[in-house]
Coordinates of C-alpha atoms in Angstrom, one line a residue:
X1 CA 0.0 0.0 0.0
X2 CA 1.0 3.6 -0.5
X3 CA 2.3 5.2 2.7
X4 CA 2.4 8.8 1.3
X5 CA -0.3 9.8 -1.1
X6 CA 0.7 12.7 -3.3
X7 CA -1.7 14.5 -5.7
X8 CA -1.1 12.4 -8.7
X9 CA -2.1 12.8 -12.4
X10 CA -2.6 9.7 -14.5
X11 CA -1.6 10.2 -18.1
X12 CA -2.7 7.4 -20.5
X13 CA -0.8 6.9 -23.8
X14 CA -2.3 6.4 -27.3
X15 CA -1.4 4.7 -30.5
X16 CA 2.3 4.4 -31.1
X17 CA 3.1 3.2 -27.6
X18 CA 2.1 -0.4 -28.3
X19 CA 4.5 -3.4 -28.2
X20 CA 3.9 -7.2 -28.4
X21 CA 3.3 -8.6 -25.0
X22 CA 2.3 -5.4 -23.3
X23 CA 0.3 -5.8 -20.1
X24 CA 0.8 -9.6 -19.9
X25 CA 3.0 -9.1 -16.8
X26 CA 0.1 -7.6 -15.0
X27 CA -1.9 -10.8 -15.0
X28 CA -0.9 -11.6 -11.4
X29 CA -3.8 -9.2 -10.5
X30 CA -7.3 -10.6 -10.1
X31 CA -8.7 -7.3 -11.3
X32 CA -6.6 -7.5 -14.5
X33 CA -7.7 -11.1 -15.0
X34 CA -11.3 -10.0 -14.8
X35 CA -10.6 -7.1 -17.2
X36 CA -9.0 -9.6 -19.7
X37 CA -12.1 -11.8 -19.5
X38 CA -14.4 -8.9 -20.2
X39 CA -12.3 -7.7 -23.1
X40 CA -12.2 -11.2 -24.6
X41 CA -15.9 -11.4 -24.5
X42 CA -16.5 -8.0 -26.0
X43 CA -13.9 -8.3 -28.7
X44 CA -14.9 -11.9 -29.6
X45 CA -11.2 -13.0 -29.3
X46 CA -8.8 -13.9 -26.5
X47 CA -7.3 -10.5 -25.6
X48 CA -4.1 -12.3 -24.7
X49 CA -3.7 -13.2 -28.3
X50 CA -4.4 -9.7 -29.4
X51 CA -1.8 -8.3 -26.9
X52 CA 0.8 -10.7 -28.2
X53 CA 0.2 -9.9 -31.9
X54 CA 3.2 -9.1 -34.0
X55 CA 4.4 -5.5 -34.5
X56 CA 2.9 -5.2 -38.0
X57 CA -0.6 -6.3 -36.8
X58 CA -0.4 -4.0 -33.9
X59 CA 0.1 -1.1 -36.3
X60 CA -3.5 -1.6 -37.6
X61 CA -5.8 0.9 -36.0
X62 CA -8.6 -1.7 -35.5
X63 CA -6.2 -3.9 -33.6
X64 CA -4.0 -1.3 -31.8
X65 CA -6.9 0.7 -30.3
X66 CA -8.5 -2.2 -28.4
X67 CA -5.1 -3.6 -27.4
X68 CA -3.6 -0.3 -26.1
X69 CA -6.8 0.5 -24.2
X70 CA -6.7 -2.9 -22.5
X71 CA -3.1 -2.3 -21.6
X72 CA -3.9 1.2 -20.2
X73 CA -6.8 -0.1 -18.2
X74 CA -4.7 -3.1 -16.9
X75 CA -2.1 -0.7 -15.5
X76 CA -4.9 1.5 -14.1
X77 CA -6.6 -1.4 -12.2
X78 CA -3.2 -2.8 -11.1
X79 CA -2.3 0.6 -9.6
X80 CA -5.7 0.6 -7.8
X81 CA -5.0 -2.7 -6.2
X82 CA -1.7 -1.3 -4.9
X83 CA -3.5 1.6 -3.3
X84 CA -2.9 4.4 -5.7
X85 CA -5.7 6.9 -6.3
X86 CA -5.4 9.7 -8.9
X87 CA -6.6 13.2 -8.4
X88 CA -6.4 14.2 -12.1
X89 CA -6.4 12.3 -15.4
X90 CA -5.9 12.7 -19.1
X91 CA -5.2 10.7 -22.1
X92 CA -3.4 11.3 -25.4
X93 CA -5.7 10.7 -28.3
X94 CA -6.9 7.1 -27.8
X95 CA -5.7 7.2 -24.3
X96 CA -8.5 9.6 -23.5
X97 CA -10.9 6.6 -23.3
X98 CA -9.0 5.0 -20.4
X99 CA -9.0 8.4 -18.8
X100 CA -12.8 8.5 -19.1
X101 CA -12.9 5.3 -17.2
X102 CA -10.5 6.7 -14.6
X103 CA -12.7 9.7 -14.1
X104 CA -15.9 7.6 -13.8
X105 CA -17.4 9.0 -17.0
X106 CA -17.8 5.6 -18.6
X107 CA -17.4 2.0 -17.3
X108 CA -14.9 -0.5 -18.6
X109 CA -17.3 -2.6 -20.8
X110 CA -18.6 0.5 -22.5
X111 CA -15.1 1.8 -23.0
X112 CA -14.1 -1.4 -24.7
X113 CA -17.1 -1.3 -26.9
X114 CA -16.3 2.3 -27.9
X115 CA -12.7 1.7 -28.8
X116 CA -13.6 -1.4 -30.8
X117 CA -16.1 0.6 -32.8
X118 CA -13.7 3.6 -33.0
X119 CA -10.8 1.6 -34.2
X120 CA -12.9 -0.2 -36.9
X121 CA -14.4 3.1 -38.1
X122 CA -11.0 4.8 -38.3
X123 CA -9.4 1.8 -40.1
X124 CA -12.2 1.7 -42.6
X125 CA -11.9 5.4 -43.4
X126 CA -8.1 5.1 -43.7
X127 CA -8.5 2.1 -46.1
X128 CA -11.1 4.0 -48.2
X129 CA -8.8 7.1 -48.4
X130 CA -5.9 4.8 -49.5
X131 CA -8.1 3.2 -52.1
X132 CA -9.2 6.5 -53.5
X133 CA -5.6 7.5 -53.8
X134 CA -4.9 4.3 -55.6
X135 CA -7.7 5.0 -58.1
X136 CA -6.6 8.6 -58.6
X137 CA -3.1 7.3 -59.4
X138 CA -4.7 5.0 -62.0
X139 CA -2.1 2.3 -61.6
X140 CA -1.8 -1.1 -60.2
X141 CA 0.4 -0.3 -57.3
X142 CA -0.9 -0.1 -53.7
X143 CA -1.1 3.3 -52.2
X144 CA 1.2 2.7 -49.3
X145 CA 3.8 4.8 -47.5
X146 CA 4.4 8.2 -48.9
X147 CA 1.8 7.8 -51.6
X148 CA -1.2 7.6 -49.3
X149 CA -2.9 10.1 -46.9
X150 CA -1.2 10.1 -43.5
X151 CA 0.8 12.1 -41.0
X152 CA 4.2 13.8 -40.7
X153 CA 6.2 15.0 -37.7
X154 CA 7.4 18.6 -37.9
X155 CA 10.4 19.0 -35.6
X156 CA 12.0 22.3 -34.6
X157 CA 9.1 24.8 -35.1
X158 CA 6.8 26.0 -32.3
X159 CA 3.1 25.0 -32.5
X160 CA 1.9 28.5 -33.2
X161 CA 4.4 28.8 -36.1
X162 CA 3.1 25.5 -37.6
X163 CA -0.5 26.5 -37.3
X164 CA 0.1 30.0 -38.8
X165 CA 2.0 28.5 -41.7
X166 CA -0.8 26.1 -42.4
X167 CA -3.4 28.8 -42.3
X168 CA -1.3 30.9 -44.7
X169 CA -0.8 28.0 -47.1
X170 CA -4.5 27.3 -47.0
X171 CA -5.2 30.8 -48.1
X172 CA -2.7 30.4 -50.9
X173 CA -4.4 27.2 -52.2
X174 CA -2.7 24.3 -50.4
X175 CA -5.6 22.3 -49.1
X176 CA -6.0 19.1 -47.0
X177 CA -3.1 19.9 -44.5
X178 CA -3.9 20.1 -40.8
X179 CA -2.2 20.4 -37.4
X180 CA -3.1 17.1 -35.8
X181 CA -1.0 16.5 -32.6
X182 CA 0.4 19.5 -30.8
X183 CA 2.9 17.4 -29.0
X184 CA 5.4 19.9 -27.6
X185 CA 7.0 23.3 -28.2
X186 CA 9.3 21.7 -30.7
X187 CA 7.2 19.0 -32.3
X188 CA 3.8 19.1 -34.1
X189 CA 2.4 16.2 -36.1
X190 CA 0.4 17.2 -39.2
X191 CA -2.2 15.2 -41.2
X192 CA -3.0 15.5 -44.8
X193 CA -3.3 13.9 -48.3
X194 CA -0.1 12.5 -49.8
X195 CA 0.2 15.6 -52.1
X196 CA -0.3 18.0 -49.2
X197 CA 2.2 16.2 -47.0
X198 CA 4.8 16.2 -49.8
X199 CA 4.4 19.9 -50.1
X200 CA 4.5 20.3 -46.3
X201 CA 7.8 18.5 -45.9
X202 CA 9.4 20.9 -48.4
X203 CA 7.8 24.1 -47.1
X204 CA 8.3 23.4 -43.4
X205 CA 12.0 22.8 -43.9
X206 CA 12.2 26.0 -45.9
X207 CA 10.5 27.7 -42.9
X208 CA 13.2 26.5 -40.5
X209 CA 12.0 23.1 -39.4
X210 CA 14.9 20.7 -38.5
X211 CA 13.0 17.7 -39.7
X212 CA 9.8 16.9 -41.5
X213 CA 9.2 13.1 -41.4
X214 CA 6.4 11.0 -42.8
X215 CA 5.1 8.6 -40.0
X216 CA 4.2 5.0 -40.5
X217 CA 0.5 5.4 -39.5
X218 CA -2.7 4.1 -41.1
X219 CA -4.3 7.4 -41.9
X220 CA -4.6 11.2 -41.5
X221 CA -5.9 11.1 -37.9
X222 CA -7.2 14.0 -36.0
X223 CA -8.2 15.9 -39.1
X224 CA -11.3 16.7 -41.1
X225 CA -10.2 13.9 -43.5
X226 CA -11.5 11.5 -40.9
X227 CA -15.1 12.8 -41.1
X228 CA -16.4 9.5 -42.4
X229 CA -15.0 7.8 -39.3
X230 CA -16.7 10.3 -37.0
X231 CA -20.0 9.8 -38.9
X232 CA -19.8 6.0 -38.5
X233 CA -18.8 6.2 -34.8
X234 CA -21.5 8.7 -33.8
X235 CA -24.4 6.2 -33.5
X236 CA -22.3 3.9 -31.3
X237 CA -21.3 6.8 -29.1
X238 CA -24.8 8.1 -28.8
X239 CA -26.0 4.8 -27.2
X240 CA -23.4 4.9 -24.4
X241 CA -24.1 6.6 -21.0
X242 CA -21.6 9.3 -20.1
X243 CA -21.6 10.3 -16.4
X244 CA -20.3 13.5 -14.9
X245 CA -16.6 13.2 -13.9
X246 CA -15.8 12.2 -10.3
X247 CA -12.2 13.4 -10.6
X248 CA -10.7 16.1 -12.9
X249 CA -10.3 15.0 -16.5
X250 CA -8.8 17.1 -19.3
X251 CA -9.8 17.2 -23.0
X252 CA -7.6 16.8 -26.1
X253 CA -9.9 19.0 -28.1
X254 CA -9.9 22.0 -25.7
X255 CA -6.9 21.4 -23.6
X256 CA -9.0 22.2 -20.6
X257 CA -11.2 20.5 -17.9
X258 CA -14.3 18.5 -18.9
X259 CA -17.1 19.4 -16.6
X260 CA -20.0 17.1 -17.5
X261 CA -20.9 13.8 -19.2
X262 CA -22.7 15.6 -22.0
X263 CA -19.6 17.6 -22.7
X264 CA -17.4 14.5 -22.6
X265 CA -19.6 12.8 -25.1
X266 CA -19.6 15.7 -27.6
X267 CA -15.8 16.0 -27.2
X268 CA -15.3 12.3 -27.8
X269 CA -16.8 12.7 -31.3
X270 CA -15.0 15.9 -32.1
X271 CA -11.7 14.3 -31.1
X272 CA -11.7 12.2 -34.2
X273 CA -11.5 15.2 -36.5
X274 CA -9.8 17.8 -34.3
X275 CA -6.2 18.2 -33.1
X276 CA -4.8 16.9 -29.9
X277 CA -3.8 20.0 -28.0
X278 CA -1.4 18.2 -25.7
X279 CA 0.8 21.2 -24.9
X280 CA -2.2 23.2 -23.5
X281 CA -3.5 20.1 -21.7
X282 CA -0.1 19.6 -20.0
X283 CA 0.0 23.2 -18.9
X284 CA -3.6 22.9 -17.4
X285 CA -2.7 19.7 -15.6
X286 CA 0.5 21.2 -14.1
X287 CA -1.5 24.2 -12.9
X288 CA -4.0 22.0 -11.1
X289 CA -1.6 21.5 -8.2
X290 CA -0.4 18.0 -8.9
X291 CA 2.8 16.8 -7.3
X292 CA 3.6 13.9 -9.7
X293 CA 2.5 12.2 -12.9
X294 CA 2.2 8.5 -13.8
X295 CA 2.3 7.3 -17.4
X296 CA -0.3 4.6 -17.0
X297 CA 0.2 2.3 -19.9
X298 CA 2.9 1.0 -22.3
X299 CA 5.9 2.9 -23.5
X300 CA 7.5 6.2 -22.5
X301 CA 6.1 8.7 -25.1
X302 CA 4.2 10.8 -22.6
X303 CA 7.2 10.9 -20.2
X304 CA 9.3 12.4 -23.0
X305 CA 6.7 15.0 -23.9
X306 CA 6.2 15.9 -20.2
X307 CA 9.9 16.3 -19.7
X308 CA 10.0 18.6 -22.7
X309 CA 7.8 21.1 -20.9
X310 CA 10.5 21.8 -18.3
X311 CA 7.7 22.2 -15.7
X312 CA 9.7 20.4 -13.1
X313 CA 6.9 18.1 -11.8
X314 CA 8.2 14.5 -11.9
X315 CA 6.7 11.8 -14.1
X316 CA 7.1 8.1 -13.6
X317 CA 6.5 5.0 -15.7
X318 CA 3.6 3.0 -14.5
X319 CA 2.9 0.6 -17.3
X320 CA 4.4 -2.6 -16.1
X321 CA 4.3 -4.7 -12.9
X322 CA 7.9 -3.8 -12.2
X323 CA 7.3 -0.1 -12.7
X324 CA 4.3 -0.1 -10.4
X325 CA 5.8 -2.3 -7.7
X326 CA 8.9 0.0 -7.5
X327 CA 7.3 3.4 -8.0
X328 CA 6.8 3.9 -4.3
X329 CA 10.5 4.0 -3.8
X330 CA 10.7 7.1 -6.1
X331 CA 7.9 9.1 -4.6

């Protein structure tokens, strides 16, 4: 049990944090075993098989979203069994669904139903966009990699610079390019069509970016190009009960607190086509009076982004049994 309870923020990672075998070491917990049973029933497949999928399979949005969410929730319930109680929570993109559970807005079964439907809708839209690109190219090659709609990381420019440049280029006729993930003061991920991203890589470098790199993702996420996914997801979302938060939870869309279940539901739909304003979210979380952050789920992506803020509030890995069992020694 925890001897000294600090005011802790739980931060849940999103896609890109996954790895084969994640969360399997947490199965010593009865609560995690119960979670796995629930997930297997809802997904119609043994979640242990999904979590141990190969790296290429885990890149698929319809596989990675359920898998990462279960890994996030497994770490969350394992922490609960060890006596940890968060005061604040947030999640990066997909991670926001685990945060909604943490805040008492939705329950675990509904969370799993939502991420299953969300992943399928987003994968289908990404596949359709890729197919349209293939048809437009009028050739027999598959529209993979740099020839398909997707995302690119812009390194070395501040978020406001990136957004101002995109706005300027839009007015000059460059369409279908959008700021998608406002990750830090020195990294923004943009979404767009293949043509827009090719132009963006050139133009951002000319504007002073150190790097502009296409990312190996399934589609142009967090942009209006995902409108079909939002339309498909909306009826599923509408049938789920969203309660008012019982602890503070922050929104990707606004970067600020979510005050009600109704607001949370509206934001969950908007999140598919709107940017993740993580820099603003981190600042709001830091200003809430927290004393430490836990990255509750696989990987270390959010630890790196938090450290980039130079806020000075410590952040700890809390995604594996070893992390969680040893974390008390660091507090």
